[in-house]
JSON list of C-alpha atoms in Angstrom, two decimals:
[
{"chain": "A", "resi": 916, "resn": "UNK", "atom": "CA", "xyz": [0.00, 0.00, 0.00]},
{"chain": "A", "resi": 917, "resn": "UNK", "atom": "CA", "xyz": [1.35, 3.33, -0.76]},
{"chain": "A", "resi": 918, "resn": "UNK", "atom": "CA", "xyz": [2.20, 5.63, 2.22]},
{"chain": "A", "resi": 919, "resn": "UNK", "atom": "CA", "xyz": [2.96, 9.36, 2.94]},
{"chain": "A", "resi": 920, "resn": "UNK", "atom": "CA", "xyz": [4.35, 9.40, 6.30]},
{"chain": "A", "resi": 921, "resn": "UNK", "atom": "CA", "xyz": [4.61, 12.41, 8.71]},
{"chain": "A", "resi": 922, "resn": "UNK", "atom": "CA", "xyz": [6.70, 12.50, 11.49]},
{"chain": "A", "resi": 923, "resn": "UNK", "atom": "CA", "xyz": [4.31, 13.82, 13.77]},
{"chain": "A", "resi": 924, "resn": "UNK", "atom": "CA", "xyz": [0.76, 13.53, 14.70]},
{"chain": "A", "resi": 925, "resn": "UNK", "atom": "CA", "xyz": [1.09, 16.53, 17.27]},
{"chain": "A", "resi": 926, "resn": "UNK", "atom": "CA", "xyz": [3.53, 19.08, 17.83]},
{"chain": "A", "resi": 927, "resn": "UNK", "atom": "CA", "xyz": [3.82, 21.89, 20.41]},
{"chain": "A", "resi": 928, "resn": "UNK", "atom": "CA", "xyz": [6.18, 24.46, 20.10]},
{"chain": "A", "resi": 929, "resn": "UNK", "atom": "CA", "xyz": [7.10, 27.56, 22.01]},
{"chain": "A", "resi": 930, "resn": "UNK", "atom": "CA", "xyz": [7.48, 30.80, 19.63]},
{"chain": "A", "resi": 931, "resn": "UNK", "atom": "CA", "xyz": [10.70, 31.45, 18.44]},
{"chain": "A", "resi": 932, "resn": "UNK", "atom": "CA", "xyz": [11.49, 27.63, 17.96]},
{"chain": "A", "resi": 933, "resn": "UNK", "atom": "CA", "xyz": [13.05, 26.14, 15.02]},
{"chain": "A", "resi": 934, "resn": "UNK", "atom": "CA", "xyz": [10.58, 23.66, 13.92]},
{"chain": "A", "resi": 935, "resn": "UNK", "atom": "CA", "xyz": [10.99, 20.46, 11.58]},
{"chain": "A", "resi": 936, "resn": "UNK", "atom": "CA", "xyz": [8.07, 18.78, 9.76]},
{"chain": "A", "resi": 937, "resn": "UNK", "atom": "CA", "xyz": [9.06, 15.58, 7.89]},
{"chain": "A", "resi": 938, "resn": "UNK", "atom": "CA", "xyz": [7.72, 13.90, 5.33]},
{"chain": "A", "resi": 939, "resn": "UNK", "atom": "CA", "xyz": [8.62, 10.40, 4.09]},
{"chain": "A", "resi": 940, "resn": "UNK", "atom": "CA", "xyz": [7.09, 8.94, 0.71]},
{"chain": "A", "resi": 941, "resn": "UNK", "atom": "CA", "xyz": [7.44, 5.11, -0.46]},
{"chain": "A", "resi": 942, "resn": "UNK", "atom": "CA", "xyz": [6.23, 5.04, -4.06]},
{"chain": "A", "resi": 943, "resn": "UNK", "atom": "CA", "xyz": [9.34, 6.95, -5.66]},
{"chain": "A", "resi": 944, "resn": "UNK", "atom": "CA", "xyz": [7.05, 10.12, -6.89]},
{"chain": "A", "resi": 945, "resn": "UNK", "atom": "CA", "xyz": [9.07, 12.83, -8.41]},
{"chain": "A", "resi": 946, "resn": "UNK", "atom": "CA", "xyz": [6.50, 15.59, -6.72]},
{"chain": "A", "resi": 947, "resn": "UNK", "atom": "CA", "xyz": [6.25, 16.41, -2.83]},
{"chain": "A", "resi": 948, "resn": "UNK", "atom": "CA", "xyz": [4.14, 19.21, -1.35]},
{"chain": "A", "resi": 949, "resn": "UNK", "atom": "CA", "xyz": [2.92, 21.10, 1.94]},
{"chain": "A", "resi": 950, "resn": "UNK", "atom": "CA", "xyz": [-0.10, 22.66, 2.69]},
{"chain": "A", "resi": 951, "resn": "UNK", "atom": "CA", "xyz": [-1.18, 24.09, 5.37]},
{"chain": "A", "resi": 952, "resn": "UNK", "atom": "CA", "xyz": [-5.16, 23.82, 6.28]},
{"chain": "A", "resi": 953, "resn": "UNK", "atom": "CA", "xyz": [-7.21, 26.10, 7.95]},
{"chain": "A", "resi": 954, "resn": "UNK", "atom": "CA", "xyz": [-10.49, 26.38, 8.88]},
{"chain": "A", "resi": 955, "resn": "UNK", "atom": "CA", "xyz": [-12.41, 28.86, 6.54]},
{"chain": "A", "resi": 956, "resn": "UNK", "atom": "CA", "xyz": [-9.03, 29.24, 4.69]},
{"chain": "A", "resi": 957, "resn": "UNK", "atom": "CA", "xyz": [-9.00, 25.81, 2.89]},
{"chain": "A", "resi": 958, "resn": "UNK", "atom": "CA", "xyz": [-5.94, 24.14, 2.17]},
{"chain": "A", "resi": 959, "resn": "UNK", "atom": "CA", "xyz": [-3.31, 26.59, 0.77]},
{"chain": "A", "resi": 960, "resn": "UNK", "atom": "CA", "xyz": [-0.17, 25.81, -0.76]},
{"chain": "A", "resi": 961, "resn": "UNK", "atom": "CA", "xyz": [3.32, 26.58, 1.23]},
{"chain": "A", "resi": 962, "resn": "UNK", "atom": "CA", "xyz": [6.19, 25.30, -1.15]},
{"chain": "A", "resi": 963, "resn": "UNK", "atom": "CA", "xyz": [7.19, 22.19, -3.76]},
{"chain": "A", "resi": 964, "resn": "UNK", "atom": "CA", "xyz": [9.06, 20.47, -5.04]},
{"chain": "A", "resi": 965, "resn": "UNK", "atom": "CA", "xyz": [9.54, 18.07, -8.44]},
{"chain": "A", "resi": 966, "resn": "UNK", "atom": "CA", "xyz": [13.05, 16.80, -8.00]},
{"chain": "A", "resi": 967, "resn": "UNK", "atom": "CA", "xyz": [15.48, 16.28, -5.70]},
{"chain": "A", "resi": 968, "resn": "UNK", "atom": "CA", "xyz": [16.90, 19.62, -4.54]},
{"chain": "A", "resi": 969, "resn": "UNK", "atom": "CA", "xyz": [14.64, 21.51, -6.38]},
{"chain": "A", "resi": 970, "resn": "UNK", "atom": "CA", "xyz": [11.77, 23.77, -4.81]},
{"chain": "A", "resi": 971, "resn": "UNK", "atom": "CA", "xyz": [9.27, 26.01, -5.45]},
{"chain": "A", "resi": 972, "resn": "UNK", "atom": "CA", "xyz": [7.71, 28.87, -4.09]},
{"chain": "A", "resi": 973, "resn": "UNK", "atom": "CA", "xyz": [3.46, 28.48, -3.35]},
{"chain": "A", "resi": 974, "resn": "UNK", "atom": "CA", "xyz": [1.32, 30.64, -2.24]},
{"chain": "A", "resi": 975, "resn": "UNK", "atom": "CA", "xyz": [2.12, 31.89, 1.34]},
{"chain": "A", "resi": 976, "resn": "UNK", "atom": "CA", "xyz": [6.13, 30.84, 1.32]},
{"chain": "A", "resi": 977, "resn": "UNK", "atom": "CA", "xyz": [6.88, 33.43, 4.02]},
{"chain": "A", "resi": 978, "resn": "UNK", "atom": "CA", "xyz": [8.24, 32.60, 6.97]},
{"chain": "A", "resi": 979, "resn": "UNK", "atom": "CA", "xyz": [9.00, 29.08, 6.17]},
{"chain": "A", "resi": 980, "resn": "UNK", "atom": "CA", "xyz": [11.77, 27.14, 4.13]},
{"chain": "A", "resi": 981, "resn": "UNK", "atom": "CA", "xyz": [12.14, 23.39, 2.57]},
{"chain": "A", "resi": 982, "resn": "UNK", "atom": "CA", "xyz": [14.29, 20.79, 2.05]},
{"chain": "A", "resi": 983, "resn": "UNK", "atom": "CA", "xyz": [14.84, 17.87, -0.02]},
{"chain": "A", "resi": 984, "resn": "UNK", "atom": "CA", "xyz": [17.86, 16.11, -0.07]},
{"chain": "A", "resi": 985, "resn": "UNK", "atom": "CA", "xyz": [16.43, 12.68, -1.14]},
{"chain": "A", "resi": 986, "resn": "UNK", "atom": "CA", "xyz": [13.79, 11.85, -3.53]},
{"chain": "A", "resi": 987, "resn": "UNK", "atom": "CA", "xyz": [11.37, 10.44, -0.78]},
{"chain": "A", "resi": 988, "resn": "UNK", "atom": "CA", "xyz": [11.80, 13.20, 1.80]},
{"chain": "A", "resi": 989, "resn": "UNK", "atom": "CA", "xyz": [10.43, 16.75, 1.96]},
{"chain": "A", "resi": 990, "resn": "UNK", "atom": "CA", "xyz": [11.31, 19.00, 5.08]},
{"chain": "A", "resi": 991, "resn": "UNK", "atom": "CA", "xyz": [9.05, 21.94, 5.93]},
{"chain": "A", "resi": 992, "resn": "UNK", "atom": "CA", "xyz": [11.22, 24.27, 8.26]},
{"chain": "A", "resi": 993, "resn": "UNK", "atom": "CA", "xyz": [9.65, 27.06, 10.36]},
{"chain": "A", "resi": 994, "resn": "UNK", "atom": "CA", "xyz": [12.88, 29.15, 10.77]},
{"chain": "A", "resi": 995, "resn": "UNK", "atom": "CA", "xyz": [11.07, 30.87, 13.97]},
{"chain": "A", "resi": 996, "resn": "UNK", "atom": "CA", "xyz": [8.15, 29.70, 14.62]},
{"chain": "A", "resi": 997, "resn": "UNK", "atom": "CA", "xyz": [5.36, 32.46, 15.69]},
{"chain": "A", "resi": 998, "resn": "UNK", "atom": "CA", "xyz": [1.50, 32.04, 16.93]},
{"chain": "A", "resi": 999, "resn": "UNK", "atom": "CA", "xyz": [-0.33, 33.05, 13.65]},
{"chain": "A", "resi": 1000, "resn": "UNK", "atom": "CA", "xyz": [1.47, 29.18, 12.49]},
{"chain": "A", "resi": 1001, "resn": "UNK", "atom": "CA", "xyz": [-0.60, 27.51, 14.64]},
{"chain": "A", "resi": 1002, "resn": "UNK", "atom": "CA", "xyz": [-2.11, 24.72, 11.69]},
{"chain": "A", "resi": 1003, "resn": "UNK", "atom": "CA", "xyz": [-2.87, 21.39, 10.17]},
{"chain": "A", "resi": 1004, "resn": "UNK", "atom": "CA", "xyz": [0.13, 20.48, 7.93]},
{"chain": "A", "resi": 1005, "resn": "UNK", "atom": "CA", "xyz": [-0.23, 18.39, 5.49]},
{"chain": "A", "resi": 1006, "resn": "UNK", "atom": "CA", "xyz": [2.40, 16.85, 3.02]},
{"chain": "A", "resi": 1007, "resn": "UNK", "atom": "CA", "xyz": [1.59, 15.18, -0.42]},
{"chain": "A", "resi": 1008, "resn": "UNK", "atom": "CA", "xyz": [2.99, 13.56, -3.35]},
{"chain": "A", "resi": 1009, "resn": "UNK", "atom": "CA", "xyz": [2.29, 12.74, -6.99]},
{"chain": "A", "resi": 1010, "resn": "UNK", "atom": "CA", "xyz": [3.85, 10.87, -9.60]},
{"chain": "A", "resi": 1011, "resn": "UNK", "atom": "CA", "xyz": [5.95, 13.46, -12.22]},
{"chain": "A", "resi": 1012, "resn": "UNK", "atom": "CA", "xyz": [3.56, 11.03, -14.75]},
{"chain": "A", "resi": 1013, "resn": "UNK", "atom": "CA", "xyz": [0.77, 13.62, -15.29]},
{"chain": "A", "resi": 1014, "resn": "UNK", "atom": "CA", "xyz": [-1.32, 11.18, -16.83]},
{"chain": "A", "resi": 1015, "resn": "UNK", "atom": "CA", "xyz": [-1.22, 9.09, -13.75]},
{"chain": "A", "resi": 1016, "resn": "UNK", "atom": "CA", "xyz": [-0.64, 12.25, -11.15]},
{"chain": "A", "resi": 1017, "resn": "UNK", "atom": "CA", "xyz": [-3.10, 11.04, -8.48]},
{"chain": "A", "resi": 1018, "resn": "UNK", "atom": "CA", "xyz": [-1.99, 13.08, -5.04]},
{"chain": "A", "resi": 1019, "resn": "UNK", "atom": "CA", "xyz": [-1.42, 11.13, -1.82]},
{"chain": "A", "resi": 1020, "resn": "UNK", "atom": "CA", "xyz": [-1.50, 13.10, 1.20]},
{"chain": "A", "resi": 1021, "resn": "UNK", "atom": "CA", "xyz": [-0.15, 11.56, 4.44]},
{"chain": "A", "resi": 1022, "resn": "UNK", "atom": "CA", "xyz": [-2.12, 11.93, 7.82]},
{"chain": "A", "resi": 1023, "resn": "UNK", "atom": "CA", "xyz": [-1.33, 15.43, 8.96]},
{"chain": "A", "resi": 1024, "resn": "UNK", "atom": "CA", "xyz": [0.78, 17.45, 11.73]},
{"chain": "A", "resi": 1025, "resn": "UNK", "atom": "CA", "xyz": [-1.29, 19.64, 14.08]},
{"chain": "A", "resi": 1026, "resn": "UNK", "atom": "CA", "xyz": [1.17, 22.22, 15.34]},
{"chain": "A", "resi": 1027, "resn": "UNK", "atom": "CA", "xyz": [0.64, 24.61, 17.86]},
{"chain": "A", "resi": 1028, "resn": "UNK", "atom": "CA", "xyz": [2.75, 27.37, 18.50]},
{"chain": "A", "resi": 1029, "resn": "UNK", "atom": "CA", "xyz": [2.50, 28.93, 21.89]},
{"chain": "B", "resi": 1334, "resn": "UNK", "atom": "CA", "xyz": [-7.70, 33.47, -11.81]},
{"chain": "B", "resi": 1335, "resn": "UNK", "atom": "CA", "xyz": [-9.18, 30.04, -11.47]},
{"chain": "B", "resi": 1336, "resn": "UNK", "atom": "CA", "xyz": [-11.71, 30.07, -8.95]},
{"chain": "B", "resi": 1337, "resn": "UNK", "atom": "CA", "xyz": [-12.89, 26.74, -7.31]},
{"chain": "B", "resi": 1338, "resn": "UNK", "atom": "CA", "xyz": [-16.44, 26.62, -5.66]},
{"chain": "B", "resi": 1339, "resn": "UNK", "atom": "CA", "xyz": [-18.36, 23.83, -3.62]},
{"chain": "B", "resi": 1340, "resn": "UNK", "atom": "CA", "xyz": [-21.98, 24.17, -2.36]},
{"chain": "B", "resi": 1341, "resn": "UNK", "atom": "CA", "xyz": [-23.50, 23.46, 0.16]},
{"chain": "B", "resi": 1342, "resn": "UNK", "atom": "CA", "xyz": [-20.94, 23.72, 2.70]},
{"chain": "B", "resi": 1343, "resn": "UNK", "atom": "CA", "xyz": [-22.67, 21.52, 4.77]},
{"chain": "B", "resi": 1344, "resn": "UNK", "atom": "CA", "xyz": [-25.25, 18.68, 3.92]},
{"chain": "B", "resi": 1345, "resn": "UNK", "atom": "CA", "xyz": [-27.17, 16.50, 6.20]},
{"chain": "B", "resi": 1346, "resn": "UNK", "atom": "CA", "xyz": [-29.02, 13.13, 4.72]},
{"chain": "B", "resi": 1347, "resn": "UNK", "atom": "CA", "xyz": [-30.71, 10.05, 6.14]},
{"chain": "B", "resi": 1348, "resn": "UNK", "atom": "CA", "xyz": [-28.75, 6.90, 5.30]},
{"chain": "B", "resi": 1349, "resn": "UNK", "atom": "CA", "xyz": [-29.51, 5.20, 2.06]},
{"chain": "B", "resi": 1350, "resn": "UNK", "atom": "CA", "xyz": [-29.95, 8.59, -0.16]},
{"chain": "B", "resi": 1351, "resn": "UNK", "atom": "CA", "xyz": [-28.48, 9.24, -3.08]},
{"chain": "B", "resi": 1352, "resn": "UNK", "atom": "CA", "xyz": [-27.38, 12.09, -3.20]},
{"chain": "B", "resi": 1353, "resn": "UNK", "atom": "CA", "xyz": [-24.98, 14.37, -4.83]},
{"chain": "B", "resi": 1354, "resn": "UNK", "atom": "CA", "xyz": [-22.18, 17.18, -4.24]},
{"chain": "B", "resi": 1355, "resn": "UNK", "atom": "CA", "xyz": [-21.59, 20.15, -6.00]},
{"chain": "B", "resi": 1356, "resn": "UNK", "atom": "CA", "xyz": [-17.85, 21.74, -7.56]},
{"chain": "B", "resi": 1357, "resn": "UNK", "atom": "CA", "xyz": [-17.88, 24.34, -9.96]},
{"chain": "B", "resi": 1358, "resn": "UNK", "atom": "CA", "xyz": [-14.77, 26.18, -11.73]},
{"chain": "B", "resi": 1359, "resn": "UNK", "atom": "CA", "xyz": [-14.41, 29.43, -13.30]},
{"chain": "B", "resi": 1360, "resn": "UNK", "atom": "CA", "xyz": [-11.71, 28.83, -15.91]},
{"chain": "B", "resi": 1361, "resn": "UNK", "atom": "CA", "xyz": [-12.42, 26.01, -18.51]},
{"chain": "B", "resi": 1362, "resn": "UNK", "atom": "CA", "xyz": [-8.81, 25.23, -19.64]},
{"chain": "B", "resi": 1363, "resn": "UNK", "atom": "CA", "xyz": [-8.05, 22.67, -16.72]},
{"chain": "B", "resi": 1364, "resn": "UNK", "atom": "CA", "xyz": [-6.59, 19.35, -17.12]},
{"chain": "B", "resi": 1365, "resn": "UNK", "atom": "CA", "xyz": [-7.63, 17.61, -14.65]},
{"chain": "B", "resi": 1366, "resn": "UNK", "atom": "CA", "xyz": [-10.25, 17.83, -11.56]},
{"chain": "B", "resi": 1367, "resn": "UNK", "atom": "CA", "xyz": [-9.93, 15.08, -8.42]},
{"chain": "B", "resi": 1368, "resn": "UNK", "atom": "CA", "xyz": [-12.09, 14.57, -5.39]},
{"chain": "B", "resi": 1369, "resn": "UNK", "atom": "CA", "xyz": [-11.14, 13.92, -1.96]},
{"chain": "B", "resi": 1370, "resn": "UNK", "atom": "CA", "xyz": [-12.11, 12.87, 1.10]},
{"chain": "B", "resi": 1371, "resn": "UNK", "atom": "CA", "xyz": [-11.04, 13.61, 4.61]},
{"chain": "B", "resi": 1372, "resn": "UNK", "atom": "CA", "xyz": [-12.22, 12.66, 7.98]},
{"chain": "B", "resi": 1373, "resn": "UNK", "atom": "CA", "xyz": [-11.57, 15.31, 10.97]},
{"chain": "B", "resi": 1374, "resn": "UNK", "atom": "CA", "xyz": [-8.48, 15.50, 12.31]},
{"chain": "B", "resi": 1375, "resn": "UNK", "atom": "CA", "xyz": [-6.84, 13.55, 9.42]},
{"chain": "B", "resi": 1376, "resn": "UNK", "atom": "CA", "xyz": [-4.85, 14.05, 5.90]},
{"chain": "B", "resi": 1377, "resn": "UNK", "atom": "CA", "xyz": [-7.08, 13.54, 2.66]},
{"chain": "B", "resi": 1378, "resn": "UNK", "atom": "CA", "xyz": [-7.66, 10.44, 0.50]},
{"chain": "B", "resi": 1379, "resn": "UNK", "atom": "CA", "xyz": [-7.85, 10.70, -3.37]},
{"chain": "B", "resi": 1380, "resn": "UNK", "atom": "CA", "xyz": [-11.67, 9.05, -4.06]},
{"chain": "B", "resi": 1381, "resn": "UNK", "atom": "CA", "xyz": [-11.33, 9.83, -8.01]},
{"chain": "B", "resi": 1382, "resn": "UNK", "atom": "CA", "xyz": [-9.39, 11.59, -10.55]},
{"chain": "B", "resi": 1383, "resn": "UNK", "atom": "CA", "xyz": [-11.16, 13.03, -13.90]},
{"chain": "B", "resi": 1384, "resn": "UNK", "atom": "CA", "xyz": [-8.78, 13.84, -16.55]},
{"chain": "B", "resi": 1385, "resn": "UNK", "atom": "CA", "xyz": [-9.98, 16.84, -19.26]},
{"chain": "B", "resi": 1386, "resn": "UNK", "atom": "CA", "xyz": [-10.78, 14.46, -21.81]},
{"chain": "B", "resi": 1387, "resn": "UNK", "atom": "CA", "xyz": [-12.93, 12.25, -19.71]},
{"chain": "B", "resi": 1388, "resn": "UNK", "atom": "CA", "xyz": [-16.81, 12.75, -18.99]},
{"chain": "B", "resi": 1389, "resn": "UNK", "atom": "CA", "xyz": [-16.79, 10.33, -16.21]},
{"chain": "B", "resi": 1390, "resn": "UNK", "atom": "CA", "xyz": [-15.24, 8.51, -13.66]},
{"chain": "B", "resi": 1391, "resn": "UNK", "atom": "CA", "xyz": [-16.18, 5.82, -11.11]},
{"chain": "B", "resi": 1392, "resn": "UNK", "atom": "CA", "xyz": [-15.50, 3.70, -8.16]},
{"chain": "B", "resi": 1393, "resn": "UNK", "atom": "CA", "xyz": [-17.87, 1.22, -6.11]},
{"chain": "B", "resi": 1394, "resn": "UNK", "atom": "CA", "xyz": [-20.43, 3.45, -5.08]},
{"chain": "B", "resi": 1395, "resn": "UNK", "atom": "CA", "xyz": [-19.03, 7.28, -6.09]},
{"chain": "B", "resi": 1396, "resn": "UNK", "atom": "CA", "xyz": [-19.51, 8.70, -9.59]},
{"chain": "B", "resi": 1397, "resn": "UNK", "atom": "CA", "xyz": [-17.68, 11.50, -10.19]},
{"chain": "B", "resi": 1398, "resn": "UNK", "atom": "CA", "xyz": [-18.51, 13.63, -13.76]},
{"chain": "B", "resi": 1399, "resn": "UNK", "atom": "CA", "xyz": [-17.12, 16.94, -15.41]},
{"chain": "B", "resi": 1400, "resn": "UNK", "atom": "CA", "xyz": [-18.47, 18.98, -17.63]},
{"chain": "B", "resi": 1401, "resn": "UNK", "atom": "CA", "xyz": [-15.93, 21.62, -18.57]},
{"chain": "B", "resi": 1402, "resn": "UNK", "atom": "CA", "xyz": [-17.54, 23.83, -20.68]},
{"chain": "B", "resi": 1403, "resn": "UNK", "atom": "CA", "xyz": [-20.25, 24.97, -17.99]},
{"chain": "B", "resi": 1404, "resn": "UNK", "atom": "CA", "xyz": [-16.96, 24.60, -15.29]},
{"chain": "B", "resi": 1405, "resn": "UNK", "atom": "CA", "xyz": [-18.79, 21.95, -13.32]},
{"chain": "B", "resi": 1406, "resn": "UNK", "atom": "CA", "xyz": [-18.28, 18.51, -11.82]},
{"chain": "B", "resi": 1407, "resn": "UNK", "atom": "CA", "xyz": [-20.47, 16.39, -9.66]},
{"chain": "B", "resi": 1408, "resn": "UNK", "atom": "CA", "xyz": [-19.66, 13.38, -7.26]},
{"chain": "B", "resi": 1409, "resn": "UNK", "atom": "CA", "xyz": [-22.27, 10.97, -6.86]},
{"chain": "B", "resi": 1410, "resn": "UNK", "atom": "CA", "xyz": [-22.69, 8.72, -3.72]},
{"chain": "B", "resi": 1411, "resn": "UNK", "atom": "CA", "xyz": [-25.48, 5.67, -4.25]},
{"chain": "B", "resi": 1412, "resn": "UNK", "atom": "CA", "xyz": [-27.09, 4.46, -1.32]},
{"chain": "B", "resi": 1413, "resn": "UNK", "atom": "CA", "xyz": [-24.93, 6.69, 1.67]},
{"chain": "B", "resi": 1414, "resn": "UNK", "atom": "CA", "xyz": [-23.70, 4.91, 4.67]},
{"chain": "B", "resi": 1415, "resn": "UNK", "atom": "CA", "xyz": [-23.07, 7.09, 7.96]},
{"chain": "B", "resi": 1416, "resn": "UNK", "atom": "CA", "xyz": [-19.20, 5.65, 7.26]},
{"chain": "B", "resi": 1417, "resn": "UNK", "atom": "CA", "xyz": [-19.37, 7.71, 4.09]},
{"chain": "B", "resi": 1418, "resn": "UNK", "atom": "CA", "xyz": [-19.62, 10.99, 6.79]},
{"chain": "B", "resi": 1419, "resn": "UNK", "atom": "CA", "xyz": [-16.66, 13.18, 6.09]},
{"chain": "B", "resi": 1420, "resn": "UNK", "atom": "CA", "xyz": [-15.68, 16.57, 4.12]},
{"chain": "B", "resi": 1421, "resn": "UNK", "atom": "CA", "xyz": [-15.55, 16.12, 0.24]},
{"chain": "B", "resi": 1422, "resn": "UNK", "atom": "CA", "xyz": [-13.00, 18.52, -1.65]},
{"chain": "B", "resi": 1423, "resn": "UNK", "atom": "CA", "xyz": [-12.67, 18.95, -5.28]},
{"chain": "B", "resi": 1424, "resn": "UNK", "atom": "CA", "xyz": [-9.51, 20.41, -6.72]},
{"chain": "B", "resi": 1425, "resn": "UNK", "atom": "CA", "xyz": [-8.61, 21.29, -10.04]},
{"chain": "B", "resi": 1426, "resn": "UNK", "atom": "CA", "xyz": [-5.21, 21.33, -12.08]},
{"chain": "B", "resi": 1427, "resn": "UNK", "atom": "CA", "xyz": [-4.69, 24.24, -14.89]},
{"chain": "B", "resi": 1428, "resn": "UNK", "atom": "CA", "xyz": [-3.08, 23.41, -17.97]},
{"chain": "B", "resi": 1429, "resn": "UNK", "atom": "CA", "xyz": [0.23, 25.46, -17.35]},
{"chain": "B", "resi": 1430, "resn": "UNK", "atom": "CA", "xyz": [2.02, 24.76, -13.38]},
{"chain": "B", "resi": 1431, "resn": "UNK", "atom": "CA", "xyz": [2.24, 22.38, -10.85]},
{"chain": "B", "resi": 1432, "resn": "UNK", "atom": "CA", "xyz": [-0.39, 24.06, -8.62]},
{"chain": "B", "resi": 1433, "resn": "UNK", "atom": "CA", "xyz": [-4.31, 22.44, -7.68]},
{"chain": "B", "resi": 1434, "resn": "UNK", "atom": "CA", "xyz": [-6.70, 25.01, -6.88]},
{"chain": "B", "resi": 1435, "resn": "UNK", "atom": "CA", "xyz": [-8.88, 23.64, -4.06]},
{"chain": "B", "resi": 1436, "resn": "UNK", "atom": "CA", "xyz": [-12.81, 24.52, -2.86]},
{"chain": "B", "resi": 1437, "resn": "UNK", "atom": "CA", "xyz": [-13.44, 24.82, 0.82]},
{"chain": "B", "resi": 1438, "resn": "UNK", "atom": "CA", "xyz": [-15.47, 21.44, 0.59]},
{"chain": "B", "resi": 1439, "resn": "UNK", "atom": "CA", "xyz": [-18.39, 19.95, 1.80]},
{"chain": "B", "resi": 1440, "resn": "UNK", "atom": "CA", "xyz": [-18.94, 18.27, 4.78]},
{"chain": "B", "resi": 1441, "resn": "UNK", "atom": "CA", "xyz": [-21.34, 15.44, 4.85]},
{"chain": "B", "resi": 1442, "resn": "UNK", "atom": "CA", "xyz": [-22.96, 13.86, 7.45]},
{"chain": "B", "resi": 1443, "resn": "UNK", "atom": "CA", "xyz": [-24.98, 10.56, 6.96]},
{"chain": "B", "resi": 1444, "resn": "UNK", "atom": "CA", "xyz": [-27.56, 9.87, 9.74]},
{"chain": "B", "resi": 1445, "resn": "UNK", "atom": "CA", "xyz": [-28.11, 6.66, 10.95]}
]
């Protein structure tokens, strides 16, 4: 079975903190993502990536980074974590294969920044 | 700008309707559309994925359909079972980037 794995079910972090989301993918996809959901707000779009070292800018970058140094892994980084981050985080994948580009999410980190 | 829209927010139906949900999208040129599910508190599941030359997709008990030209898709559920309770999102892929553009989604809740 294919599987999106996130480090963390819940985090709490104190503001100012670096913070690390990880996000492990098995099926070899070429595309990793992170939203961030909230309520009223929907799920917006943070950064991406489509290769290894490669990433792209979504729509509300600021205040966070990314990293991916493998093909299956795809670090969110808060660089100082503040209150207004408080969210669901969600990471995703799809296969580069547009034809086939299906997006598997994995189960979510609620952080809370206090 | 594509806009994505899903109505009714909410929807409340005894067990065993049919029934069906609601995505509409403002800019025709899309490639693809999807629905998802997701339960509270947890990530979403791909249900079904409509490419732009498709009228139709389906799986067990969900029929999903896309119209572009009036910007609208449908998911149908046959005979809804309170496990089917859970927020439906459609999202839709442009031609031209990497991006989905997402509705808010519609939360279902199948009474017993």
């Amino acid at each position: 079975d294919v599987k999106v794995t996130q480090s963390s079910r819940y985090l709490v972090k104190r503001t100012g903190e670096k913070v690390f989301l990880e996000c492990v993918q098995d099926m070899d996809h070429e595309n990793m993502f992170w939203y961030r959901q909230d309520p009223g707000l929907g799920l917006r779009l943070i950064y991406f990536s489509y290769d290894v070292k490669m990433k792209e800018k979504g729509d509300i970058p600021e205040g966070y980074s990314v990293s991916r140094e493998k093909k299956e892994r795809f670090s969110l980084i808060l660089e100082s974590a503040s209150t207004n981050q408080t969210s669901m985080y969600l990471c995703a994948s799809s296969s580069l294969d547009r034809a086939w580009e299906k997006l598997f999410f994995g189960s979510g980190t609620q952080l809370s920044v206090l | 700008k594509q806009e994505v829209t899903q109505i009714p927010a909410a929807l409340s139906v005894p067990e065993g309707e049919n029934l069906v949900l609601n995505c509409s999208f403002t800019d025709s040129a899309i490639y693809n559309l999807q629905w998802f599910r997701q339960d509270p508190g947890k990530g979403l599941t791909s249900l079904l994925l409509i490419q732009s030359s498709q009228r139709e997709q389906t799986s067990g008990r969900l029929n999903a359909s896309l119209d572009k030209s009036s910007g609208r898709s449908t998911l149908y559920i046959a005979a809804s079972q309170p496990g089917d309770s859970a927020t439906y999102l459609c999202a839709v892929r442009g031609d031209s980037n990497y991006q989905l553009i997402w509705g808010a989604g519609t939360k279902l809740i199948i009474k017993p």
